[in-house]
GROMACS .gro file of C-alpha atoms in nm:
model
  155
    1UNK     CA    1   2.769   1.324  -0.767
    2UNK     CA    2   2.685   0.998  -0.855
    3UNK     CA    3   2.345   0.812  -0.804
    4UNK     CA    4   2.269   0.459  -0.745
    5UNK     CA    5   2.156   0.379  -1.115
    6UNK     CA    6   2.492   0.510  -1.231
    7UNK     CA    7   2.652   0.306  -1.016
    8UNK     CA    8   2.427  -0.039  -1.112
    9UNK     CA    9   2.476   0.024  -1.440
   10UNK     CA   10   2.830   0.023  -1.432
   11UNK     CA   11   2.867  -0.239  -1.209
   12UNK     CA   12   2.645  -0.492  -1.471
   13UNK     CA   13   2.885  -0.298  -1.775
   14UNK     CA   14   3.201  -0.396  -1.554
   15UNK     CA   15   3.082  -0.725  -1.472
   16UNK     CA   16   3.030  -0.825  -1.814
   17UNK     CA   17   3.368  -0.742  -1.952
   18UNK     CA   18   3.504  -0.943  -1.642
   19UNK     CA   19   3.298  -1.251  -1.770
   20UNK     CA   20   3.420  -1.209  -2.081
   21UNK     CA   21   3.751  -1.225  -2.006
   22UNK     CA   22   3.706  -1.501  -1.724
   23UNK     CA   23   3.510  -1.466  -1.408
   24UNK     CA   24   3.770  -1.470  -1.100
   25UNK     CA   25   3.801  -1.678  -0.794
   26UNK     CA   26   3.849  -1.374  -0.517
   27UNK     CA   27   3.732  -1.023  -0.528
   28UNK     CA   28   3.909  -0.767  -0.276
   29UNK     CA   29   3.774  -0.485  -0.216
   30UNK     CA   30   3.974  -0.177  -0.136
   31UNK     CA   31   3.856  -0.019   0.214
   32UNK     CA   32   3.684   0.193   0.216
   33UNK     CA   33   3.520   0.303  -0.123
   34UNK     CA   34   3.598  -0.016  -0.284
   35UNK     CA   35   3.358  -0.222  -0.023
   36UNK     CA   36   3.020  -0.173  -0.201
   37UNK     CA   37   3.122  -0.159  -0.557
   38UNK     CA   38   3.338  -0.530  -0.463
   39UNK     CA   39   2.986  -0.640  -0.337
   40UNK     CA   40   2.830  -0.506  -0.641
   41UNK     CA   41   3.025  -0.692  -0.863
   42UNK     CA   42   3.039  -1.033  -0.647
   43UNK     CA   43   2.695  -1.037  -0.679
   44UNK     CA   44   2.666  -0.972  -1.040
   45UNK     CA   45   2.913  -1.205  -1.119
   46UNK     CA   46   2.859  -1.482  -0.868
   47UNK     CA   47   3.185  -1.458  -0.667
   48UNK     CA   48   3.120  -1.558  -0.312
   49UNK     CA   49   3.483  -1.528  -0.173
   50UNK     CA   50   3.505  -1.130  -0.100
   51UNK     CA   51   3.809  -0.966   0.078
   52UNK     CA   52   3.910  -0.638   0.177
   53UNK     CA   53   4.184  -0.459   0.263
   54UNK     CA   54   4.247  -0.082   0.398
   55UNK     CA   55   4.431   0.092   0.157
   56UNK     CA   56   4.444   0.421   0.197
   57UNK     CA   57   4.552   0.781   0.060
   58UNK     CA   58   4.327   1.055   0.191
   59UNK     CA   59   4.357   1.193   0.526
   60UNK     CA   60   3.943   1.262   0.582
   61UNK     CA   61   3.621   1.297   0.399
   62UNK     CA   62   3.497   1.528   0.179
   63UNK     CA   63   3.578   1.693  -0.169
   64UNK     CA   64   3.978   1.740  -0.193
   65UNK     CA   65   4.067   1.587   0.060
   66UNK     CA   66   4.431   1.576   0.180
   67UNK     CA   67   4.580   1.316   0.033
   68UNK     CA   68   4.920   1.100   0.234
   69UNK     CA   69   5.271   1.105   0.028
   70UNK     CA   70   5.190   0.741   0.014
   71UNK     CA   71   4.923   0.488   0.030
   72UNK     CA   72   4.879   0.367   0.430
   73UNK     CA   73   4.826  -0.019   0.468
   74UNK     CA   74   4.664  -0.174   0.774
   75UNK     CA   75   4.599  -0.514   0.828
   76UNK     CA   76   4.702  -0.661   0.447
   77UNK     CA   77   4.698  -1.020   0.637
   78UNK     CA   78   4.304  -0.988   0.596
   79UNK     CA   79   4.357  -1.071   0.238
   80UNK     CA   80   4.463  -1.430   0.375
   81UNK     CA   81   4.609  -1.684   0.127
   82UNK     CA   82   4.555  -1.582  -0.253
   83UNK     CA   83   4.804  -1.879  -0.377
   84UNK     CA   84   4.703  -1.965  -0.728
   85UNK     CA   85   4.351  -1.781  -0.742
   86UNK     CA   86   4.258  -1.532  -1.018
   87UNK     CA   87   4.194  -1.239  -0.794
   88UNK     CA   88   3.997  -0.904  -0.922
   89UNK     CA   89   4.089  -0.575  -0.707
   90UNK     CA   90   3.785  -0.319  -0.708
   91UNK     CA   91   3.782   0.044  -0.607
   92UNK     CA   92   3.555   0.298  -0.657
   93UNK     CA   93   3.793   0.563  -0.745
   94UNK     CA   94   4.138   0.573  -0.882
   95UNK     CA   95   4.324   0.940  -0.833
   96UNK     CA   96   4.663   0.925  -0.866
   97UNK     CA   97   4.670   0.536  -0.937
   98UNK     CA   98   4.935   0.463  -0.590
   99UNK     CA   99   4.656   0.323  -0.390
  100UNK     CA  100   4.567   0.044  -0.657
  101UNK     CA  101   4.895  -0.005  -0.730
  102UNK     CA  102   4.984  -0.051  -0.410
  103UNK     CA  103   4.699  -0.281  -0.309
  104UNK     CA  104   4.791  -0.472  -0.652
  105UNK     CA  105   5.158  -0.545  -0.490
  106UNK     CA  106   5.021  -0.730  -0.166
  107UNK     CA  107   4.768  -0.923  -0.325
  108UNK     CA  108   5.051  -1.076  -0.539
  109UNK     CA  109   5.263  -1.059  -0.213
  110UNK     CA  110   4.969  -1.313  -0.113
  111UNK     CA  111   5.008  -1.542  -0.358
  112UNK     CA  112   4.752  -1.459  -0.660
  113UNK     CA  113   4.848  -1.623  -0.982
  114UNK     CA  114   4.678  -1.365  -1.185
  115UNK     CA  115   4.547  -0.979  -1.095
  116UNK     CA  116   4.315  -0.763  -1.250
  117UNK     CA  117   4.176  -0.438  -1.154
  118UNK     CA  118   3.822  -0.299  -1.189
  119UNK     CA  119   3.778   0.085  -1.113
  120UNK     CA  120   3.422   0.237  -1.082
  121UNK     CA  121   3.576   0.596  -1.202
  122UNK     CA  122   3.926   0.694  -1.279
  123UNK     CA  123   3.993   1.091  -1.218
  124UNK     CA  124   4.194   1.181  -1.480
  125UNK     CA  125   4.332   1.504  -1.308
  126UNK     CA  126   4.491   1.352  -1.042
  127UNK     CA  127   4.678   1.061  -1.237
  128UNK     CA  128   4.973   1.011  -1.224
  129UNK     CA  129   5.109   0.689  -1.377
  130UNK     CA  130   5.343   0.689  -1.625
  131UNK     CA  131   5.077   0.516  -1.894
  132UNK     CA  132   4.743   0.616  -1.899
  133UNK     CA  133   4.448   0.443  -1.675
  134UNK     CA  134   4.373   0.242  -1.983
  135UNK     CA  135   4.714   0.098  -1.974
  136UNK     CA  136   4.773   0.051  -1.605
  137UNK     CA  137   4.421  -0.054  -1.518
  138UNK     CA  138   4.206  -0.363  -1.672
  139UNK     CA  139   3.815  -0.260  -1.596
  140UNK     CA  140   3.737   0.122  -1.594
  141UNK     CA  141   3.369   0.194  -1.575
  142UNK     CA  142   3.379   0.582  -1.602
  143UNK     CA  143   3.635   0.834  -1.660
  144UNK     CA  144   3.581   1.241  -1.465
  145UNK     CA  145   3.787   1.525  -1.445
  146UNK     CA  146   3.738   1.592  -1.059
  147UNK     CA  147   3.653   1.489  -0.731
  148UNK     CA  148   3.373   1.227  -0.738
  149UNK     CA  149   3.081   1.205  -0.494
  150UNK     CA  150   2.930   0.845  -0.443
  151UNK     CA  151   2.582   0.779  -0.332
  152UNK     CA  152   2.711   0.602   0.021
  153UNK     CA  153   2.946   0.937   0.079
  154UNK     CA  154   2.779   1.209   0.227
  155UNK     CA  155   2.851   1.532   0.003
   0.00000   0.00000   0.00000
């Protein structure tokens, strides 16, 4: 379980390699999980343009959860028109690394000229990507070796 100063703190770590490296013009946050940390971060670094999209793998709630042979998309016309922007996905957890990829695809289906990623905790025994998450990924705030608990989950 995570707590809420774990997660501030590496939202402000996250945010300041982002800034480093260029602040973007669109963040889009993957629904569900990826809602509050994308909010996090547009706030931290003063990005007002925040989308989402429901990218999905799990089935329910709760630790272990069944996961879907593939990530389920609804709705990817709410990211709108990314044409040209530097856009910055978020999650708050990458598993096996589909759904991000996935989500990566349609928002350069949309247009982006340039993606970057930014997950709050990669869990290293689901992954599987053929590199590892600090190859396939751009911002990774904390790595685990399980099922992760966030402080706007219920355990």
């Amino acid at each position: 379980m995570l707590g809420w100063d774990s997660i501030t703190a590496t939202a402000d770590r996250i945010a300041s390699e982002v800034r480093a490296d260029k602040v973007p013009d669109v963040l889009v946050g993957v629904l569900r999980g990826g809602a509050i940390p994308a909010v996090l971060l547009a706030h931290a670094l003063g990005v007002r343009m925040v989308r989402a999209v429901e990218v999905l793998r799990t089935t329910a709630d709760g630790v272990d959860a069944v996961k879907s042979a593939a990530p389920q998309v609804a709705n990817a016309a709410s990211l709108g028109d990314l044409t040209g922007a530097d856009v910055l996905v978020v999650d708050d957890v990458a598993g096996s690394g589909d759904t991000v990829a996935r989500t990566v695809e349609l928002v350069r289906t949309a247009g982006a000229a340039r993606v970057r990623t930014a997950i709050f905790v990669v869990n290293v025994d689901n992954w599987q990507r053929p590199q590892n998450p600090g190859q396939a990924l751009t911002y990774i705030g904390a790595v685990a070796d399980g099922w992760v608990v966030f402080p706007w989950e219920r355990p």
